[in-house]
Coordinates of N, CA and C and ligand atoms in Angstrom, one line a residue:
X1 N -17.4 -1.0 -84.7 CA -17.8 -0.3 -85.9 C -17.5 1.2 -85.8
X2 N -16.7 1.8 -87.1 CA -16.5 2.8 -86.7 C -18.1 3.8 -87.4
X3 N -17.9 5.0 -86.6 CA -18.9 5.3 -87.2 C -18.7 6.7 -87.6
X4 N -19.3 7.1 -89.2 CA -18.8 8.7 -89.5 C -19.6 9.5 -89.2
X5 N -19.7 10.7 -88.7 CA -20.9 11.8 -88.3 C -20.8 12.2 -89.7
X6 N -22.6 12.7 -90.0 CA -23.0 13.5 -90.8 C -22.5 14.7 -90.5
X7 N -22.6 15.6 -91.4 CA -22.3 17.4 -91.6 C -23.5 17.9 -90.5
X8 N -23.9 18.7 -89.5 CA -25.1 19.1 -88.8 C -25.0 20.5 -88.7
X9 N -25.3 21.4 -89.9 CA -25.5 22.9 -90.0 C -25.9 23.5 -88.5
X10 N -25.1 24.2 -88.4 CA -25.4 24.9 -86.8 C -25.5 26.8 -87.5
X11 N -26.1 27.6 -86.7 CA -25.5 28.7 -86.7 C -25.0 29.2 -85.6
X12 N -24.7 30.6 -85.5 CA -24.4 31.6 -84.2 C -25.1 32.1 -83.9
X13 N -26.3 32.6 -84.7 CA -27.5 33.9 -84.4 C -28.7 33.4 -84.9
X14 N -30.1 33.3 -84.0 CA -31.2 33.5 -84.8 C -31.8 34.5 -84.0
X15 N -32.8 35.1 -84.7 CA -33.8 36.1 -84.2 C -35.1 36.0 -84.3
X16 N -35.7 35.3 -83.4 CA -37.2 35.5 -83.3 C -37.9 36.5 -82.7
X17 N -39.4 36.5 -83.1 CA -40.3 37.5 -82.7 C -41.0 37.3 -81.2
X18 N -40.6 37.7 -80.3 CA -41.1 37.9 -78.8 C -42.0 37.1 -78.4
X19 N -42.9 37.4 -79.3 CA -44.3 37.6 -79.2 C -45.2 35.6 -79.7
X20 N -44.1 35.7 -80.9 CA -45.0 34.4 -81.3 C -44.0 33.2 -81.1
X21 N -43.2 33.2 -79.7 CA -41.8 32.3 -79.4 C -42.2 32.1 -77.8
X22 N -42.0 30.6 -78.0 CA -41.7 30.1 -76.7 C -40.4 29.7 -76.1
X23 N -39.8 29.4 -75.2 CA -38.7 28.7 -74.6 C -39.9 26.6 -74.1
X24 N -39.5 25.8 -74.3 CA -40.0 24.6 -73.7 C -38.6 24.0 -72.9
X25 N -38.7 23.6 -71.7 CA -37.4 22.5 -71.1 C -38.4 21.7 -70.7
X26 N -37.3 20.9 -71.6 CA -38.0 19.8 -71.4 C -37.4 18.9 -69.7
X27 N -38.2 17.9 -69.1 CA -37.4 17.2 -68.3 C -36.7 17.7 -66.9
X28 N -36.0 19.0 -66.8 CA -34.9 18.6 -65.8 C -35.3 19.1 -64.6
X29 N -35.4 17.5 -64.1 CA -36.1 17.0 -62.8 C -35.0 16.5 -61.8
X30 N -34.9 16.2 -61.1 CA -34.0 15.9 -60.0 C -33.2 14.7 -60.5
X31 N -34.4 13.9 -60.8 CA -34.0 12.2 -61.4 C -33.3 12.1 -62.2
X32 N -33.2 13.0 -63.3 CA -32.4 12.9 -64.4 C -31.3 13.8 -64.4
X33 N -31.4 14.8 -63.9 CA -30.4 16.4 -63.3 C -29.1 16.1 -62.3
X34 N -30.0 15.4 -60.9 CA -29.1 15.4 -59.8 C -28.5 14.4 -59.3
X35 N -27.4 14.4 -58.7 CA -27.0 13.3 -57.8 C -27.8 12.4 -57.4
X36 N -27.8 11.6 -57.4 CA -28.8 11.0 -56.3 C -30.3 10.0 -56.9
X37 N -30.0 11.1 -58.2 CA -31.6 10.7 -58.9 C -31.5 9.5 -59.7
X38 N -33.1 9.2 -59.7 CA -32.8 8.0 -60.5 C -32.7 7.3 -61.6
X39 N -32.7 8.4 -63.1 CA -32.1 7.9 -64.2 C -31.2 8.9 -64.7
X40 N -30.0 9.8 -63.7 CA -29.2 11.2 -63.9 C -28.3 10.6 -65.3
X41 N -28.1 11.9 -65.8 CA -27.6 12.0 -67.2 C -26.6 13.1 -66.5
X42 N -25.5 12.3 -66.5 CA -24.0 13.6 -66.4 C -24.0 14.8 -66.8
X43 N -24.1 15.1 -68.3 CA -24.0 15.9 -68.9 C -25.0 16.9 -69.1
X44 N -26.1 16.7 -67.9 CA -27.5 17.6 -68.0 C -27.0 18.6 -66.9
X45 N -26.1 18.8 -66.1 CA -25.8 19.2 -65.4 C -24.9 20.4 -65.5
X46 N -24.2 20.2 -66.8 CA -23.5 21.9 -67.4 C -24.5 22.4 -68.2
X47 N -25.7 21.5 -68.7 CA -26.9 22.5 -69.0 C -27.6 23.3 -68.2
X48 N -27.6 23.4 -66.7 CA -28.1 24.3 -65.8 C -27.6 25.7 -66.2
X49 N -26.8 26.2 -65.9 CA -26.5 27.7 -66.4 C -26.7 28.1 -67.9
X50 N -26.7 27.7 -68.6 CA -26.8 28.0 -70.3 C -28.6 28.0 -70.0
X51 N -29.0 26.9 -69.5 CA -30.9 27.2 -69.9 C -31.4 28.5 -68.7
X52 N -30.6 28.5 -67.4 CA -31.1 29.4 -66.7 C -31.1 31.0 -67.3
X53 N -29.9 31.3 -68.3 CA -29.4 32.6 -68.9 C -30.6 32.6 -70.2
X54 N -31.0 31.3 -70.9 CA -31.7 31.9 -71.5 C -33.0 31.8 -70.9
X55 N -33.2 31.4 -70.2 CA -34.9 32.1 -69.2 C -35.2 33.5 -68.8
X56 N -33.9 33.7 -68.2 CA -33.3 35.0 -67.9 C -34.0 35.9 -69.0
X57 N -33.4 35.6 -70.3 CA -33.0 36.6 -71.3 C -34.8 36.3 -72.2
X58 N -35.5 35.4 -72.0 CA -36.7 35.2 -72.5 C -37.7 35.9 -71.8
X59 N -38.0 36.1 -70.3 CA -38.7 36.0 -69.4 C -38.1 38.0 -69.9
X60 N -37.4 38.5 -69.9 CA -37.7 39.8 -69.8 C -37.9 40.6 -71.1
X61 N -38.0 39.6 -72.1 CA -38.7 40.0 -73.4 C -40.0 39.4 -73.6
X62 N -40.7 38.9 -72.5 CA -41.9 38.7 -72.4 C -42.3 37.2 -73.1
X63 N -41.3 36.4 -73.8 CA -41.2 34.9 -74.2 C -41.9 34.3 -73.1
X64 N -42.8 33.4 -73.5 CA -43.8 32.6 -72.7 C -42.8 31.7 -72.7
X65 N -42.8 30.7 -70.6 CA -41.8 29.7 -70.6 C -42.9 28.5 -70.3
X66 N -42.6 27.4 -71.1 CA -43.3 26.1 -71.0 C -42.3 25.4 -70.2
X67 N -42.9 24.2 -69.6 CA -41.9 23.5 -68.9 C -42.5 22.0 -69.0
X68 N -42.0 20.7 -69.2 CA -42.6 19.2 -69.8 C -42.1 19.0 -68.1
X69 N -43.0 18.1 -67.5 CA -42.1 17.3 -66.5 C -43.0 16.0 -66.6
X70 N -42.0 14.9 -67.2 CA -42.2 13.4 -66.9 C -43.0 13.1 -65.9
X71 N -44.2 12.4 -65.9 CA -44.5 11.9 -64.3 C -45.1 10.5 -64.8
X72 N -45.1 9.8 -63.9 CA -45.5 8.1 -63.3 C -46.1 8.2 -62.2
X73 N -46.9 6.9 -62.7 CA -47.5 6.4 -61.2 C -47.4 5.2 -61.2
X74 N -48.0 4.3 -60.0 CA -47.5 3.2 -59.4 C -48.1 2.3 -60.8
X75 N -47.1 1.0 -61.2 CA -47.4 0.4 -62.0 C -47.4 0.4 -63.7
X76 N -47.0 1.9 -62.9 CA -46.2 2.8 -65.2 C -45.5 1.7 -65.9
X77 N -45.7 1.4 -67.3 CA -45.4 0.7 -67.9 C -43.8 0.6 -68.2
X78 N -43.6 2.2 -68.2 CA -42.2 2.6 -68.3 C -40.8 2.3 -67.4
X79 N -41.7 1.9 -66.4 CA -40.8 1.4 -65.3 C -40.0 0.3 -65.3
X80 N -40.9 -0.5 -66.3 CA -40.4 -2.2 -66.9 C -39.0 -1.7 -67.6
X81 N -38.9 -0.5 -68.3 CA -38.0 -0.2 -69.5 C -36.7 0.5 -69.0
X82 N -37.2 1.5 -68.2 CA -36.1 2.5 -67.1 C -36.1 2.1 -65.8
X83 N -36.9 1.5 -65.4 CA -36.5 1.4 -64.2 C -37.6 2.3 -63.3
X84 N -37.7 2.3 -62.1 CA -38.8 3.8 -61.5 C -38.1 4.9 -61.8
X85 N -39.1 5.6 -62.2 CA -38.3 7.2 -61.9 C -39.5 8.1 -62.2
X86 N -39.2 9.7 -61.8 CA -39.9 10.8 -61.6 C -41.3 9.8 -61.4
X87 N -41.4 9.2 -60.0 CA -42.7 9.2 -59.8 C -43.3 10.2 -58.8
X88 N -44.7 10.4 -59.3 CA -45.8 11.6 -59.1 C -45.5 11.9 -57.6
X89 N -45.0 13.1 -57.3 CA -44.7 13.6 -56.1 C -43.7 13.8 -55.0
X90 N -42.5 12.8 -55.7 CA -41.7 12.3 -55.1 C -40.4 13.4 -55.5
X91 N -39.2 13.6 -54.8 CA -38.1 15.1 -55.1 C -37.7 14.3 -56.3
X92 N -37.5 12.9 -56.9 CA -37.1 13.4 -58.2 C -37.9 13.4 -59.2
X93 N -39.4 13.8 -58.8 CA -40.3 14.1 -59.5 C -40.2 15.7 -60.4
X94 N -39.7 16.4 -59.2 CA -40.0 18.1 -58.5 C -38.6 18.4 -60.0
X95 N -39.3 19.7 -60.4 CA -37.9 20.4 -61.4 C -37.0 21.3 -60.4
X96 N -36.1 20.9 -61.3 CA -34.3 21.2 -60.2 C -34.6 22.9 -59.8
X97 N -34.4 22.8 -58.6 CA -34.2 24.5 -58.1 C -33.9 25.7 -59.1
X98 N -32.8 25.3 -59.2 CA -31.9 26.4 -60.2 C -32.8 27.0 -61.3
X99 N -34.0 25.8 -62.1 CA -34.9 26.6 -62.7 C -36.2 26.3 -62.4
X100 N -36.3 26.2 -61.1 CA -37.8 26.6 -60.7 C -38.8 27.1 -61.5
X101 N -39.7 26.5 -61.6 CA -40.9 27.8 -62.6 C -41.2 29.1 -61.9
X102 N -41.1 30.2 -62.2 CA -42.0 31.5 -62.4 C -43.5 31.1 -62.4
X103 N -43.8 32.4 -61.7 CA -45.1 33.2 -62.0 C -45.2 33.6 -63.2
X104 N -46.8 32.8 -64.2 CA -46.8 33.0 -65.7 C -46.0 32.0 -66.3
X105 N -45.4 30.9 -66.1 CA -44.7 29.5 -66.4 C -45.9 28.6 -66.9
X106 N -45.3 28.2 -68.3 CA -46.8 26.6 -67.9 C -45.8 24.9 -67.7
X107 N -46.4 24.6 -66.8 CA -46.1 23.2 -66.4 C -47.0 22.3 -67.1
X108 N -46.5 21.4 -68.2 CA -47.0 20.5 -68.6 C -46.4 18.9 -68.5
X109 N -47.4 18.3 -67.4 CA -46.9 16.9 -67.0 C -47.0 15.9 -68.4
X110 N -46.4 15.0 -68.5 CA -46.8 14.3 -69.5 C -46.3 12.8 -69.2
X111 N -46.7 11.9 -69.6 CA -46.8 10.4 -69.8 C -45.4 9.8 -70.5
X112 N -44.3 10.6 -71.9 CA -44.7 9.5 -72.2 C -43.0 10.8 -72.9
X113 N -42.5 10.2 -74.0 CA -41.0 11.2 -74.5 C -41.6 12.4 -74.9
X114 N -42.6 12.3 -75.5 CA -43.5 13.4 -76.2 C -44.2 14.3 -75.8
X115 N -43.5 15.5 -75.6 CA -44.5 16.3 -75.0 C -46.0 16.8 -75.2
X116 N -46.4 16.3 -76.3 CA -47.5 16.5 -76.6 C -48.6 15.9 -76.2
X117 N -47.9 14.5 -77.1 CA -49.1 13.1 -76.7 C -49.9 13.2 -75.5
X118 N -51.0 13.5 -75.5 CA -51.8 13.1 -74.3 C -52.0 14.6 -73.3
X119 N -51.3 15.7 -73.9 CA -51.1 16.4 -73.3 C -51.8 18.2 -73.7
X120 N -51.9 19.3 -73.0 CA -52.6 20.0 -73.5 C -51.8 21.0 -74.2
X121 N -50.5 20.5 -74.6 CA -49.6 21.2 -75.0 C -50.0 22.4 -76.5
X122 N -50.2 21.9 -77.3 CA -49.9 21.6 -78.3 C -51.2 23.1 -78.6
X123 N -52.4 23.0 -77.7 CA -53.6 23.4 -77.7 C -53.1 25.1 -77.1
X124 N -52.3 24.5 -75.9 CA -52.0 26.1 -75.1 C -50.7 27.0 -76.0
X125 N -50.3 26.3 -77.0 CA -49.4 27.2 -77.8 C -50.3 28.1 -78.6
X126 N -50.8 27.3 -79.4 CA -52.0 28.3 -79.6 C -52.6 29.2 -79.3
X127 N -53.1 29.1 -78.4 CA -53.7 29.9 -77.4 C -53.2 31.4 -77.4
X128 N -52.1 31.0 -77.2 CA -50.6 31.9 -77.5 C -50.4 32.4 -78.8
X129 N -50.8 32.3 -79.4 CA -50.4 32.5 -80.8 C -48.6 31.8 -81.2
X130 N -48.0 31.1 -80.8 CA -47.1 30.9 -80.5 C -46.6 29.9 -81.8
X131 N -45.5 30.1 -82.7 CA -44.8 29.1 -83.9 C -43.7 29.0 -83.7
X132 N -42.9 29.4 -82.8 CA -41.7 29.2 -82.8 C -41.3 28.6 -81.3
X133 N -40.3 27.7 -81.3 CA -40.2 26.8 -80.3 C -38.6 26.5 -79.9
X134 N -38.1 27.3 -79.0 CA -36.9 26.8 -78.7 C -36.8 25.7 -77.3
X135 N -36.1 25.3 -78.0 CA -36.3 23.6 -76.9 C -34.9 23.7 -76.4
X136 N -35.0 23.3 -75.2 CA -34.1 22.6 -74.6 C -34.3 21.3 -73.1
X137 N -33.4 20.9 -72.7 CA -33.5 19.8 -71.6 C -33.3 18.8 -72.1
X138 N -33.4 17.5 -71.6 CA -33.0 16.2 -71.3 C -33.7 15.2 -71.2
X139 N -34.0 14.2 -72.0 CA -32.7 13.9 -72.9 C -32.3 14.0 -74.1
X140 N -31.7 14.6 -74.7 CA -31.8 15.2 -76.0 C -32.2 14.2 -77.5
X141 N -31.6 12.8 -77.3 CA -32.0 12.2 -78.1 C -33.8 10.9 -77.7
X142 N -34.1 11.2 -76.6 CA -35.5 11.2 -76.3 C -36.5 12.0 -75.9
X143 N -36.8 12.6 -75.2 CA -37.6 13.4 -74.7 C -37.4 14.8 -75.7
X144 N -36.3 15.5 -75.5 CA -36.2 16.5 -76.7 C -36.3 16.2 -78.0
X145 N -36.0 15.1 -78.3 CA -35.9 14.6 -79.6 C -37.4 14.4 -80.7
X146 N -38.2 13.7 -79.0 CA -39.4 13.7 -79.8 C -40.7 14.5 -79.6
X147 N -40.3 15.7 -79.0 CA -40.6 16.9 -78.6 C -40.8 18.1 -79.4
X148 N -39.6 17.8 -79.7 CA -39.3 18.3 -81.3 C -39.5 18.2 -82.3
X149 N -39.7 16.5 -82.5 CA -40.5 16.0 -84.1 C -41.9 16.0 -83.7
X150 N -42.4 16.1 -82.6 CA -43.8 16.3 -82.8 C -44.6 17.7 -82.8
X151 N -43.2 18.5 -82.3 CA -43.6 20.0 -82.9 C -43.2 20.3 -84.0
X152 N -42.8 19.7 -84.6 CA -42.1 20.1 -86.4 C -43.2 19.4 -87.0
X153 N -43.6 18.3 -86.9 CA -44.5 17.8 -87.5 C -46.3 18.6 -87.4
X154 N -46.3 19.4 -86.6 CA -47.6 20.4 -86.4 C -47.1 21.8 -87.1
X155 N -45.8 22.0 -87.6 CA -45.2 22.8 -88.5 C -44.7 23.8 -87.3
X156 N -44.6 23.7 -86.1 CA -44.1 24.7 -85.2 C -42.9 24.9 -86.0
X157 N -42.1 25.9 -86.2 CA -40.5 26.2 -86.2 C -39.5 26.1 -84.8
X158 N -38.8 24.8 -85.1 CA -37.9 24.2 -83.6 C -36.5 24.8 -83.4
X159 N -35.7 25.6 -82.8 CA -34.9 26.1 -82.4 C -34.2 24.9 -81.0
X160 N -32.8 24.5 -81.3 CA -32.6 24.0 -80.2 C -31.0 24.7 -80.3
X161 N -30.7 25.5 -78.9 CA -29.3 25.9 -78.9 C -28.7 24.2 -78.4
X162 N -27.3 24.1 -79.0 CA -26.9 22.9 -78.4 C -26.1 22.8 -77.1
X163 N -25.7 23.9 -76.5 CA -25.1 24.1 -75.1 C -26.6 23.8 -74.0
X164 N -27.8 23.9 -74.7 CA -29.1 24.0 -74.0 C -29.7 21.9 -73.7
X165 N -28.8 21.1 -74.4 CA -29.3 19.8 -74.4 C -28.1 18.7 -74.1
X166 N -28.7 17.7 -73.9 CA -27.7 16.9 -73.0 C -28.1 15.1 -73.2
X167 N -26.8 14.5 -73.0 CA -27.5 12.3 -73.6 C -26.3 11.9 -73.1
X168 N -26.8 10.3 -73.2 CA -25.9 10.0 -72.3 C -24.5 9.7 -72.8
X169 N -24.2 9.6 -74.4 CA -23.1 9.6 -75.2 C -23.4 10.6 -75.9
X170 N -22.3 10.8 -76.7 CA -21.6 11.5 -78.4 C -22.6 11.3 -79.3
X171 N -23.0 9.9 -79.2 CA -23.6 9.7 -80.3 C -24.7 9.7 -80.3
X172 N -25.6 9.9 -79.1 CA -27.0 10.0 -78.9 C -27.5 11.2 -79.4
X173 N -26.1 12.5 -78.9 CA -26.4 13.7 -79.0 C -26.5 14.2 -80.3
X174 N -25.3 13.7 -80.8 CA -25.5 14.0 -82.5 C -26.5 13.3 -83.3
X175 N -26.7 12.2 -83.0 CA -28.2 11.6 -83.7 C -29.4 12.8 -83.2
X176 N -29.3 13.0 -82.3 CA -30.8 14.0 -81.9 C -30.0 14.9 -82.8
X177 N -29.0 15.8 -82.2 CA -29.2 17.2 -83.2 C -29.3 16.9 -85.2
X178 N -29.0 15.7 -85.4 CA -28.9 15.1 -87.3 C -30.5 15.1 -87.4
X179 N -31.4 14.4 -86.3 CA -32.7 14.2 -86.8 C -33.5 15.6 -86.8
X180 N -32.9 16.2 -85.8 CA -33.6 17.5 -85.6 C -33.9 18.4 -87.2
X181 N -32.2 19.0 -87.3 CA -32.0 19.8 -88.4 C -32.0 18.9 -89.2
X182 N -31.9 17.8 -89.9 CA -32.0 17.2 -91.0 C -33.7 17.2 -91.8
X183 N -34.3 15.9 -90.6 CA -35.3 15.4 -90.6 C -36.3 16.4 -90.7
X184 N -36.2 17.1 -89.3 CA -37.5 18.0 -88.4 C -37.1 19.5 -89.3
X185 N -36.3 20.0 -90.0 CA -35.6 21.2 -90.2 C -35.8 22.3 -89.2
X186 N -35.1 21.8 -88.1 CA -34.7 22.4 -87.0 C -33.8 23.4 -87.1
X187 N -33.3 24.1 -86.6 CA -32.2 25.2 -86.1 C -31.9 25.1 -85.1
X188 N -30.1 24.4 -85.3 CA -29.2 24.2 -84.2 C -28.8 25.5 -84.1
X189 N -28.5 25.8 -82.7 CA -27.9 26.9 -82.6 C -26.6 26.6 -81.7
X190 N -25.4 27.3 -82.0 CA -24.5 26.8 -81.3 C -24.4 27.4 -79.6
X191 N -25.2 28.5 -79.4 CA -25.1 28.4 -77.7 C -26.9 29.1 -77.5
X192 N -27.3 28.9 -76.5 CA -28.2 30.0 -76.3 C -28.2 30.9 -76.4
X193 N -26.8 31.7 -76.1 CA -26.1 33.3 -76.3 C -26.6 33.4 -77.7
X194 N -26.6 32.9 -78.9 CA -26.9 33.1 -79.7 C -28.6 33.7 -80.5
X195 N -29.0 33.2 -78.8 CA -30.8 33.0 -79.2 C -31.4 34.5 -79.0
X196 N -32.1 35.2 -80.0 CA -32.1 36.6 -79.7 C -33.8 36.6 -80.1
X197 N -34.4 37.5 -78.8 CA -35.7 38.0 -78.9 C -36.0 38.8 -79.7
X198 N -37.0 39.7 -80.3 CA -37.2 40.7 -80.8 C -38.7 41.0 -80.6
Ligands
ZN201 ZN1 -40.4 8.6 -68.1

């Protein structure tokens, strides 16, 4: 079947406010990141430098950095579906070197694609005063995907640069970025470089 891509509005530039903006990465954990791990996504792997530059460029305009990391335990239901992976404690549990959390980072474990569900997410944005949400990590048409619609659906404002996300085909990628800005009225951005603090 052949299949046609929808039109997916991107820009070059957005400008958010410092102050009421997060960065979230989602996922990238060894398992899914590295060699070796055990559900790796190729293509999450030229996302390392694009999300490190924008941490870089967030972290010194004072942008609060969130961070989702998958975890399981013995007998996760999930396991029946994927297979094992990121279970609790284990290196491809652990997020990939290259973006280690910082001092002032929040690490939020979670259960399940959704960074929220179940989790204190959603509570500690708040906290923050925080409505704007640029997402990135892996996998863009799961875990980012519904990351996203469950921060769009609490009315957060979602920013995803697309050099910042990664799946395991063409088509995964562009179904996440169509549901994003379509569905969720996201803002694709076409690199992180484009992502500006204020
Ligand atoms: Zn999982």
């Amino acid at each position: 079947m052949q299949v046609s891509l929808p039109n997916i509005e991107r820009v070059e530039r957005v400008a958010l406010p410092a102050r009421e903006s997060a960065i979230i990465v989602v996922d990238m954990q060894n398992d899914f990141v590295k060699p070796g791990g055990k559900l790796v996504v190729p293509s999450a792997a030229k996302t390392i430098e694009p999300i490190r530059r924008l941490l870089e460029k967030a972290r010194r305009r004072g942008v609060k950095v969130f961070y989702t990391q998958d975890t399981h335990y013995e007998g996760d239901p999930e396991f029946a579906i994927w297979g094992e992976h990121v279970r609790f404690g284990t290196w491809g549990w652990e997020i990939i070197e290259e973006l280690r959390p910082q001092e002032g980072d929040i690490v939020v474990r979670k259960t399940r694609y959704d960074g929220f569900y179940g989790t204190p997410l959603d509570d500690l944005l708040k906290v923050y005063g925080i409505r704007n949400l640029v997402i990135v990590g892996t996998v863009a048409n799961i875990c980012v995907l519904h990351t996203a619609g469950s921060a769009a659906l609490r009315w957060y404002k979602v920013i995803v640069p697309e050099d910042g996300i990664s799946a395991l085909n063409d088509f995964d990628f562009h179904a996440a970025l169509r549901q994003i800005s379509f569905l969720y009225k996201g803002t694709i951005v076409k690199s992180v470089d484009g992502v500006e603090f204020q």
